[in-house]
Amino acid sequence: MEPAIKFPHRSPEKMKAQHEQAVTDIKAAIISKLTLGVGKDAAQATERDWFLATALAARDRVIHRWLAEERATRAEGRKRVYYLSLEFLIGRLISDVISNLGLTDVFRDALGDLGVDFNRLQAAEPDAALGNGGLGRLAACFMESMATLGIPGSGYGIRYDHGLFRQVIKDGWQHEYPENWLSFRNPWEFARPEVIYDIHFGGRVENTTTPRGTQRAVWHPEERVEAVAFDTPIVGWQDRHVNPLRLWSARAPDPLRLDAFNRGDHVGAASAQARAEAISKVLYPSDETPAGRELRLRQEYFFVSASLQDLVQRHLRDFGDLHSLPLNAAIQLNDTHPSIAVAELMRILIDLHGMEWSEAWQIVVGTLSYTNHTLLPEALESWPVPLFERVLPRHLQIIYRINSEHLKVAEEKFPDDSDFLASVSLIDEHHGRRLRMGHLAFIGSHRINGVSGLHTDLMRKTVFSDLHALYPDRIVNKTNGVTFRRWLNQSNPGLSKLVREACGDVYSDWTRIKKLDEYANDSAFLEKLAAEKRANKVALAKVIRERVGIVVDPSAMFDIQIKRIHEYKRQLLNLMETVALYNAIRSNPNRNWAPRVKIFAGKAAASYKTAKLIIKLANDIARTVNDDPAVRGLLKVVFLPNYNVSLAECIIPAADLSEQISTAGMEASGTGNMKLALNGALTVGTYDGANVEMCDNVGDDNIFIFGLHAHEVEECRAIGHNPGAIIAKTPMLAEVIESIEQGVFSPDDKSRYGELMAGIRNSDYYMISNDFASYAEAQRKIDQVWHTPDVWRRMCVHNIAGMGWFSSDRTIAEYAEDIWSVPV
Ligand code: 26V
């Protein structure tokens, strides 16, 4: 679908002629790239060759705009935004680029003329899976929105050789395999072999006094690694603006020790190279071993140091003086992973540019800001002091000084309160001396933001309550959003067309989508909406059959839970309710059940045993239910392997029901919730994360909310809740637990889920027992609504219409105004 009414003054004949000319040009460009860029004839070209040629032809159409925008930013001295993130979960880029250029129909027709199917060609692009989940995907949506809004923004991250692992399900269990996204060349990126920075590690610090009597620290590192830049252009909607995503690759300064090689030590001769290159080898290496943790710290410092050196150099080139850095640059830290930036920027200003401490500190705080994405204690980063000192001795000194200045301020404001000081200190003395990276990021930033209203509120009340007392103006909320260009226009072109016919170009102006509310009682519109949903479900049913061999009926309700597998996200609650439904259908097959297909997808961290067991349970339940003729036609369960951005693009448009059922207070925001509602799914969810604001935007009657609220969860935990008593009072739940623990779904290993179920009986930290009855009740209410299609469809319309505010354009505009001080 092309941008709406691009040439309002042109006649249809003229537009047709123009289209034909464009198709001719693109055809020639693709053939030229195939021949000269890929080295293939059309007759020998594989799908991958066609993808490469097409991507190269599309990329050519971006470069001039990119260079022009960069020239203008420089000439006008515009403030730049730097988004530092260890993760960018981009997925495929081809349809992003071509559709934002407004050339989808042109490329489709050009390729068609060449005998190539555009959809199949798109599938030949490997996903850039440089992220784990929500945090990384948010960074990708933000990059696209910054480009769309014309904000001069650069992303900085790591060019991992291997992104997130490929998940293979064997006999129901998850296995991990390396992802090789770069093995067939990445046509989007530009290697910049001339943009290289030295990154240092280890060694010692020499403290000297200059002849003038000032103290100076000189770091004598023991190791040097090179960071090499690779740039990917990120195109905004209608090609208005293009921004770079600069990813760093690690390289050893000396690839080979020739003396060792000539002695015959072929492996040892390359060991320094292997150690250096390990830094950009894999995303989020296992942190189960000390070596893994150290590598993670090296990754963080590596990309932060390279990025800061790069932006400081650019600032000096453009403005000549580092004192104006906060005026001309805003650096956003995506979670604590880049928080070493606080100490590194201080080091650059003081050690390398001779600045005074307090002057440097003002610049750092004025330039940096930090986004928190989770309150889970196990996910809050901290580093053991001895490890940190070994890797970054000079930074430890700087952090100690930051801490002592910070504690002076704290002591002045809250005198004689040692508990308060211990709680705001950058050093946690309780767990064997660790550096609290969240605290470091907080102290070094002028703004700290949460990612939904509830999450921000909890930040103020829990993990950062004492720091908040010290700096009450710093914490602000910036509720997450998603880019509608990818998550509606590209992934669901049929629905996108309907929305645009009704509302106009919602991709330039998200407020327009609200107009869809006016169509909620338009039966012709509701029919068209239903037809689009049906077509998407037919397409997903095909994918399900091809990938897992299960046949599902597109007229059943597609009930979807897709996200990382984590106990707090409670896939287990969904599975247990599925078992309850299975039991109920078996004992009462003739009731007026709403036929359902329960679809799960998601990866578990390789070392997360319980999450992997939950995947196995999903597959065990799927096998049992799908093989049982008693429920045939009424219930199917599917676990789709290897969830990634591309699979999400295929599942989300086909969803009827969106499961957002985390334990209240634990999901910072969620963004899948927004994508699914935008695609016309109804939400069953807890009052958690951005679900709360979704309620406000779609209206309480158009969303199914159940379960404890965050404060109730806290109260329950405080008084010590009693799952045993709840289970005893809830026969349906008791039956589910018994059947799972007795091995009904695991006849080959009856005790497989004994411990998992004992966890619920005994402690139930995630409150499955507390929420079970209210969840099951919500599901039966959903069945009722499903039986009245008009009501269901009307609710879908209100959901789509209510999602405007969840555009990442809104989120980014708020960051621009309240945090970055850049014009939009
Ligand atoms: C990380 C870890 C790592 C150690 C084991 C447990 C654990 C649990 C959670 C996490 C999440 C890290 C940060 C993150 O990805 N947060 C997600 O950020 C999204 C974008 O803001 C947000 O929508 C999700 O709710 C939030 O979980």
Coordinates of N, CA and C and ligand atoms in Angstrom, one line a residue, residues 87 132-139 142 284 287 334-335 337 371-374 376-380 450-452 455 480 566 568-569 605 608 666-674 689-690, ligand 1:
E87 N 20.9 -3.8 22.6 CA 20.0 -4.6 21.8 C 19.3 -3.8 20.8
N132 N 16.9 -9.6 22.8 CA 16.2 -10.7 23.5 C 14.7 -10.6 23.4
G133 N 14.1 -9.4 23.5 CA 12.7 -9.3 23.5 C 12.3 -7.8 23.5
G134 N 11.4 -7.5 24.4 CA 10.8 -6.1 24.4 C 11.7 -5.0 24.4
L135 N 12.8 -5.1 25.2 CA 13.7 -3.9 25.3 C 14.4 -3.7 23.9
G136 N 14.8 -4.8 23.3 CA 15.5 -4.6 22.0 C 14.5 -4.2 20.9
R137 N 13.3 -4.7 20.9 CA 12.3 -4.4 19.9 C 11.9 -2.9 20.1
L138 N 11.8 -2.4 21.3 CA 11.5 -1.0 21.6 C 12.6 -0.1 20.9
A139 N 13.8 -0.5 21.1 CA 14.9 0.3 20.5 C 14.7 0.4 19.0
F142 N 11.9 2.7 18.2 CA 12.3 4.1 18.5 C 13.2 4.6 17.3
Y284 N 24.3 -11.4 24.6 CA 24.0 -11.8 25.9 C 24.5 -13.2 26.2
D287 N 25.5 -15.9 31.6 CA 26.2 -15.3 32.7 C 26.3 -16.2 33.9
N334 N 19.7 2.9 27.3 CA 18.6 1.9 27.2 C 18.9 0.9 28.3
D335 N 18.3 1.0 29.4 CA 18.5 0.2 30.6 C 19.9 0.5 31.2
H337 N 22.5 -1.4 30.9 CA 23.7 -2.0 30.2 C 24.7 -1.0 29.7
T371 N 16.7 5.0 30.9 CA 15.4 4.3 30.9 C 15.5 3.0 31.7
N372 N 14.6 2.9 32.7 CA 14.6 1.6 33.4 C 13.5 0.7 32.8
H373 N 13.8 -0.6 32.6 CA 12.8 -1.5 31.9 C 12.4 -2.6 32.8
T374 N 12.8 -2.7 34.0 CA 12.3 -3.8 34.9 C 12.6 -3.5 36.3
L376 N 12.4 -6.2 38.4 CA 12.7 -7.5 39.0 C 14.1 -7.5 39.6
P377 N 14.2 -7.9 40.9 CA 15.5 -7.7 41.6 C 16.6 -8.6 40.8
E378 N 16.2 -9.7 40.3 CA 17.3 -10.6 39.7 C 17.7 -10.0 38.4
A379 N 17.0 -9.0 37.8 CA 17.4 -8.4 36.6 C 18.1 -7.1 36.7
L380 N 18.2 -6.6 38.0 CA 18.9 -5.3 38.2 C 20.4 -5.6 38.2
G450 N 10.5 5.6 33.5 CA 9.9 4.2 33.5 C 9.1 4.1 32.2
V451 N 8.6 3.0 31.9 CA 8.0 2.7 30.5 C 6.5 2.5 30.5
S452 N 5.8 2.8 31.7 CA 4.4 2.8 31.7 C 4.1 3.6 33.0
H455 N 4.5 1.3 36.1 CA 5.9 1.0 36.3 C 6.6 2.2 36.9
N480 N 5.7 3.3 26.7 CA 6.2 2.7 25.5 C 5.2 2.9 24.3
H566 N 8.7 -16.7 30.7 CA 9.1 -16.3 32.0 C 8.0 -16.5 33.0
Y568 N 7.0 -14.8 35.5 CA 6.1 -13.7 35.8 C 5.1 -13.4 34.7
K569 N 5.4 -13.8 33.5 CA 4.5 -13.6 32.4 C 3.4 -14.6 32.4
A605 N 15.4 -18.4 28.2 CA 16.8 -18.2 28.3 C 17.4 -19.6 28.5
Y608 N 17.5 -21.1 31.9 CA 16.4 -20.9 32.7 C 15.5 -22.2 32.7
M666 N 4.6 -6.7 37.8 CA 5.9 -7.3 37.3 C 6.2 -7.0 35.8
E667 N 5.2 -6.8 35.0 CA 5.6 -6.5 33.6 C 5.7 -4.9 33.5
A668 N 6.9 -4.5 33.2 CA 7.1 -3.0 33.2 C 6.1 -2.3 32.3
S669 N 6.0 -2.8 31.0 CA 5.0 -2.2 30.1 C 4.3 -3.3 29.3
G670 N 5.2 -4.0 28.5 CA 4.7 -4.8 27.5 C 4.5 -4.0 26.2
T671 N 4.8 -4.5 25.1 CA 4.5 -3.8 23.8 C 3.8 -4.7 22.8
G672 N 3.9 -6.0 23.1 CA 3.1 -7.0 22.3 C 1.6 -6.7 22.5
N673 N 1.2 -6.3 23.7 CA -0.2 -6.0 24.0 C -0.7 -4.9 23.1
M674 N 0.2 -3.9 22.8 CA -0.2 -2.8 21.9 C -0.3 -3.3 20.4
G689 N 1.4 -3.0 33.9 CA 2.2 -2.4 32.8 C 1.3 -1.5 32.0
A690 N 1.4 -1.5 30.7 CA 0.7 -0.6 29.8 C -0.8 -1.0 29.6
Ligands
26V1 C1 15.8 -9.6 32.3 C2 16.2 -10.7 33.1 C3 17.6 -11.1 33.1 C4 17.9 -12.0 34.3 C5 16.9 -13.0 34.6 C6 15.5 -12.4 34.8 C7 15.2 -11.3 33.9 C8 13.9 -10.8 33.8 C9 13.5 -9.8 33.0 C10 14.5 -9.2 32.3 C11 14.0 -8.0 31.4 C12 15.1 -7.0 31.2 C13 14.6 -5.8 30.6 C14 13.5 -5.9 29.6 O1 13.6 -6.5 28.6 N1 12.4 -5.3 29.9 C15 11.2 -5.2 29.1 O2 11.3 -4.0 28.4 C16 10.2 -3.8 27.6 C17 10.4 -2.4 26.9 O3 10.4 -1.4 27.8 C18 8.9 -3.8 28.4 O4 7.8 -3.6 27.5 C19 8.7 -5.1 29.1 O5 7.6 -5.1 29.9 C20 10.0 -5.3 29.9 O6 9.9 -6.6 30.5

